[in-house]
PDB file of C-alpha atoms and ligand atoms in Angstrom:
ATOM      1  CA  UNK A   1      17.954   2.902 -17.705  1.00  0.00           C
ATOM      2  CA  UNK A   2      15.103   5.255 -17.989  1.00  0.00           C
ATOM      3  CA  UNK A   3      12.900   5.997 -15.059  1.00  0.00           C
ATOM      4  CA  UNK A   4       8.901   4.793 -15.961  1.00  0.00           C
ATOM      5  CA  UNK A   5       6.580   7.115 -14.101  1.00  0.00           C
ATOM      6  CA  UNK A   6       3.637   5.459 -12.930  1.00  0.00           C
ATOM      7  CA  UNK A   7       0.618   7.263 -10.931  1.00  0.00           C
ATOM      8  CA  UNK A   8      -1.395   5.777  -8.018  1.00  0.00           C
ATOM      9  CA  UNK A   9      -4.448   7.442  -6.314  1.00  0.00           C
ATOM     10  CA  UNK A  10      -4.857   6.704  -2.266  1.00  0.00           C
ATOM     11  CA  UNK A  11      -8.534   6.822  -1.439  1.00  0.00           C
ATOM     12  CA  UNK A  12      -9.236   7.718   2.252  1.00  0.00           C
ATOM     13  CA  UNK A  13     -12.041   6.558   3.950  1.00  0.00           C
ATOM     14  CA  UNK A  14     -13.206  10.346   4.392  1.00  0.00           C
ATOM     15  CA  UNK A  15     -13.155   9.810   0.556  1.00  0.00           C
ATOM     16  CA  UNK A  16     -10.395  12.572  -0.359  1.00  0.00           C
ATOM     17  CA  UNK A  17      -8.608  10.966  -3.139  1.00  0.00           C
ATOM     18  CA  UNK A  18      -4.963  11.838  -3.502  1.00  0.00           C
ATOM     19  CA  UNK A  19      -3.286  11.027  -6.720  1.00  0.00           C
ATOM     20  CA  UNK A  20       0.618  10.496  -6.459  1.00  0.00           C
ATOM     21  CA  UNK A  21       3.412   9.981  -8.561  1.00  0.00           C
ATOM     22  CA  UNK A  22       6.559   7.437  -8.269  1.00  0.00           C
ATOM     23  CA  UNK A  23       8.785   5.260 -10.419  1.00  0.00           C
ATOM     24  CA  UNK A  24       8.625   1.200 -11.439  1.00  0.00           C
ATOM     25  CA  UNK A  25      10.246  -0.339  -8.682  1.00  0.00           C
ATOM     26  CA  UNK A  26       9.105   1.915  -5.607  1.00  0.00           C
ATOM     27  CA  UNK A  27       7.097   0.234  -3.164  1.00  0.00           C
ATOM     28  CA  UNK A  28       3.860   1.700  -2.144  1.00  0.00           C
ATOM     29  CA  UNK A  29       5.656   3.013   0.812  1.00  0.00           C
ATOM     30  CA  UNK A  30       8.011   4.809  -1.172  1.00  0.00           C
ATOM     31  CA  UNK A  31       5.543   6.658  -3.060  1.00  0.00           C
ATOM     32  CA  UNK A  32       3.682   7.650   0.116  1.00  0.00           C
ATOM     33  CA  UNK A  33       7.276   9.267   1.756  1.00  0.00           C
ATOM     34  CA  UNK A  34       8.209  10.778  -1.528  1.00  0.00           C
ATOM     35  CA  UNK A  35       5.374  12.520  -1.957  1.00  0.00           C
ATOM     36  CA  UNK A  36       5.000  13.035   1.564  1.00  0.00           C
ATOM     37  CA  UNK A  37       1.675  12.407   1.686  1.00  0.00           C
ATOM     38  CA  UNK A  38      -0.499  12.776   4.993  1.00  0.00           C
ATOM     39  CA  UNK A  39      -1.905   9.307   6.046  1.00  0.00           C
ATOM     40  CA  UNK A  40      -1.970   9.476  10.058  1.00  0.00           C
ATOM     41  CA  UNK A  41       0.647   6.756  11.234  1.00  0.00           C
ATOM     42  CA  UNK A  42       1.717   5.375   7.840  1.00  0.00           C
ATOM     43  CA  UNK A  43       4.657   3.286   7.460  1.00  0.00           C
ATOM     44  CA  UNK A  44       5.866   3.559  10.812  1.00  0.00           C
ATOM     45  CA  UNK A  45       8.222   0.738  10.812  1.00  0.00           C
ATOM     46  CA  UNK A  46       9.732   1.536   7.804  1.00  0.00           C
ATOM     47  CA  UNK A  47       9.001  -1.099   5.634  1.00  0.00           C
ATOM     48  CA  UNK A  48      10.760  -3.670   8.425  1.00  0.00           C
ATOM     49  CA  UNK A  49       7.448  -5.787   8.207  1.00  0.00           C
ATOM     50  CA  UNK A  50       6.730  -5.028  12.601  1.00  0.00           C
ATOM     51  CA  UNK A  51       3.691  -2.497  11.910  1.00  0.00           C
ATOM     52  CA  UNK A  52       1.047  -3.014   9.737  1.00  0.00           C
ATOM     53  CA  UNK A  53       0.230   0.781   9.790  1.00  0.00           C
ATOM     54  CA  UNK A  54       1.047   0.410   5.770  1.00  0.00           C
ATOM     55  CA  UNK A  55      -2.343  -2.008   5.281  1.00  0.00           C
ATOM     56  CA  UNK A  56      -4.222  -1.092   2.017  1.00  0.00           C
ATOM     57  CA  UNK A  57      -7.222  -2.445   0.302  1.00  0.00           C
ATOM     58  CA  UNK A  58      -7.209  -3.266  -3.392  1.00  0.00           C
ATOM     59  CA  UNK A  59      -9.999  -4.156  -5.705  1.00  0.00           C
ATOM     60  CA  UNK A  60     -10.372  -8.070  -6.494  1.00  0.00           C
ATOM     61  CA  UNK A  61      -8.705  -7.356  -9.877  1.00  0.00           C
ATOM     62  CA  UNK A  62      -5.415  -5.064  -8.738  1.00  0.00           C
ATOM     63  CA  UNK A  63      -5.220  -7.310  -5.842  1.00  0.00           C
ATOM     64  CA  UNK A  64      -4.954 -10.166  -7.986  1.00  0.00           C
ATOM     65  CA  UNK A  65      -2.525  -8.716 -10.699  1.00  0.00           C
ATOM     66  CA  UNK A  66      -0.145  -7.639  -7.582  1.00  0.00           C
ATOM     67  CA  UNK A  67       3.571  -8.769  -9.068  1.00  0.00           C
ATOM     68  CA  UNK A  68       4.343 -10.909  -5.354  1.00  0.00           C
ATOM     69  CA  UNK A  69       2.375 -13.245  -3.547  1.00  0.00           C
ATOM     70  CA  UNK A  70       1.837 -12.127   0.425  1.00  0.00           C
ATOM     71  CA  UNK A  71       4.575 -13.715   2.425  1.00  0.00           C
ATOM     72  CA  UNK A  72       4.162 -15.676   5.865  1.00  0.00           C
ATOM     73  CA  UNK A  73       5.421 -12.461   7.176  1.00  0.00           C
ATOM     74  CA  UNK A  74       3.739 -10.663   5.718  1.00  0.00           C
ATOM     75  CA  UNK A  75       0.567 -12.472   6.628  1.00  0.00           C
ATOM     76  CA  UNK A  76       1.011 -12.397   9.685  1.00  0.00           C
ATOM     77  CA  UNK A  77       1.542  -8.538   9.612  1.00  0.00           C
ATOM     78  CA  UNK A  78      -1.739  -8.471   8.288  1.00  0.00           C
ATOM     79  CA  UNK A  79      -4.076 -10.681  11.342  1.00  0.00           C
ATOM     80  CA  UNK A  80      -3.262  -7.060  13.492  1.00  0.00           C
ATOM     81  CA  UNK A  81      -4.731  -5.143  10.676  1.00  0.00           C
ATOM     82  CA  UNK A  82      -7.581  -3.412  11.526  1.00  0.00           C
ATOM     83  CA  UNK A  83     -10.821  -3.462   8.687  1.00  0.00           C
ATOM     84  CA  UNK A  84      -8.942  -6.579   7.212  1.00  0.00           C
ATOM     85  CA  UNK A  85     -10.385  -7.669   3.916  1.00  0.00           C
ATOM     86  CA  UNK A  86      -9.791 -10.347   1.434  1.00  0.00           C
ATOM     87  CA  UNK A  87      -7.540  -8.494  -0.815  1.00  0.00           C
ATOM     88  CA  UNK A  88      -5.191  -6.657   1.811  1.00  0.00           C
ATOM     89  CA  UNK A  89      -2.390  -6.088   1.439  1.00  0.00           C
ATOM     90  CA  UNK A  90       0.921  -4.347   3.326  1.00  0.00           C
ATOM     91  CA  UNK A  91       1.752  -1.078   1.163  1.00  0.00           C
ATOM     92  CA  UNK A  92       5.545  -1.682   2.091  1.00  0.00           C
ATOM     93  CA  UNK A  93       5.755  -5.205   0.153  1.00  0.00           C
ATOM     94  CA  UNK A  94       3.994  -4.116  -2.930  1.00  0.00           C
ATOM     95  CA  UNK A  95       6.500  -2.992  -6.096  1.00  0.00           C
ATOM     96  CA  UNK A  96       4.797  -0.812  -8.412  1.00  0.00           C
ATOM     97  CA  UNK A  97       5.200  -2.738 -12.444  1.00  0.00           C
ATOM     98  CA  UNK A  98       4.321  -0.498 -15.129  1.00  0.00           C
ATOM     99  CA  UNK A  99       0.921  -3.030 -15.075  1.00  0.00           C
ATOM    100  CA  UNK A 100      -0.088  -1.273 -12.246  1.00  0.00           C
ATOM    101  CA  UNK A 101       0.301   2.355 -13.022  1.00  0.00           C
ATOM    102  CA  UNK A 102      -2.576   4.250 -12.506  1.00  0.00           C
ATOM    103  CA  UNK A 103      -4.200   1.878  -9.398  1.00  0.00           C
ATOM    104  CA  UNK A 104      -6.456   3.275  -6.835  1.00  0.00           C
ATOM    105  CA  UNK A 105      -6.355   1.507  -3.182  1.00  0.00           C
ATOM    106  CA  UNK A 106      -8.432   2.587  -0.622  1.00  0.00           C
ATOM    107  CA  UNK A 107      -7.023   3.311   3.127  1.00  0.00           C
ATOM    108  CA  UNK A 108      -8.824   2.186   6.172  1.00  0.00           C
ATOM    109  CA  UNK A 109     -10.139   4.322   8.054  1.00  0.00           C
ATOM    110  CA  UNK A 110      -7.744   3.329  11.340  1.00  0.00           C
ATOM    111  CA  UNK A 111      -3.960   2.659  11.489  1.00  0.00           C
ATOM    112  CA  UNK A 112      -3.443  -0.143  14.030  1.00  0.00           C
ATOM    113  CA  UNK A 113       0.303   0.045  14.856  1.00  0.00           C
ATOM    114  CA  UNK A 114       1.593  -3.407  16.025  1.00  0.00           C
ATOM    115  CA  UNK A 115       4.117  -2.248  17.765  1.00  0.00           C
ATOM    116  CA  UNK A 116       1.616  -0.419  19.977  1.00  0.00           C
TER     117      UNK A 116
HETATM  118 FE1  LIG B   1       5.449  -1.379   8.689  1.00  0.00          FE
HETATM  119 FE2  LIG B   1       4.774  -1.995   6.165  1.00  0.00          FE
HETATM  120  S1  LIG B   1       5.567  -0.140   6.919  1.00  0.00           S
HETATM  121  S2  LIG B   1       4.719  -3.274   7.918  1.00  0.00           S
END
């Protein structure tokens, strides 16, 4: 099957945008490592929900047109968050759908690493 390119832009709270690339069916994550992108700390556990370094923050409407529902895990992930908002989420659980091509999520401005 054909790979469907789909473009995300991470907006840092320094507000330097960075616009990156991946396919349908990478997770946030993935787009961040393949493009190696330079977010202090990010995705340090790999994706193995123990980190929270991967926290985002979406707009009310991406946030609510996100393909999966926040686990328990995944919530839980989330309470050591720092700047936790309303529609956080973990970068490593979300699945880019060609619905969301072209999203921008915002990066807080500190990495809290759980595992700290
Ligand atoms: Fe560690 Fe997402 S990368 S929880």
């Amino acid at each position: 099957s054909e790979k469907q390119e789909v473009s995300i832009t991470f907006v840092k709270a320094n507000g330097e945008r960075i616009k990156a690339k991946g396919n349908v069916g990478d997770s946030i994550l993935d787009i961040v490592v393949n493009n190696e992108i330079d977010l202090d700390g990010y995705g340090a556990c790999e994706g193995t929900l123990t980190c929270s370094t991967c926290h985002l923050i979406f707009s009310k409407e991406v946030y609510d047109a996100l393909p999966n529902k926040p686990t328990d895990e995944e919530l839980d992930m989330l309470d050591l968050a720092y700047e936790l908002t309303d529609t956080s989420r973990l970068g490593c659980q979300i699945i880019m759908t060609k619905k969301l091509d072209g999203i921008e999520v915002r990066v807080p401005s500190t990495i809290n690493d759980a595992r700290a």
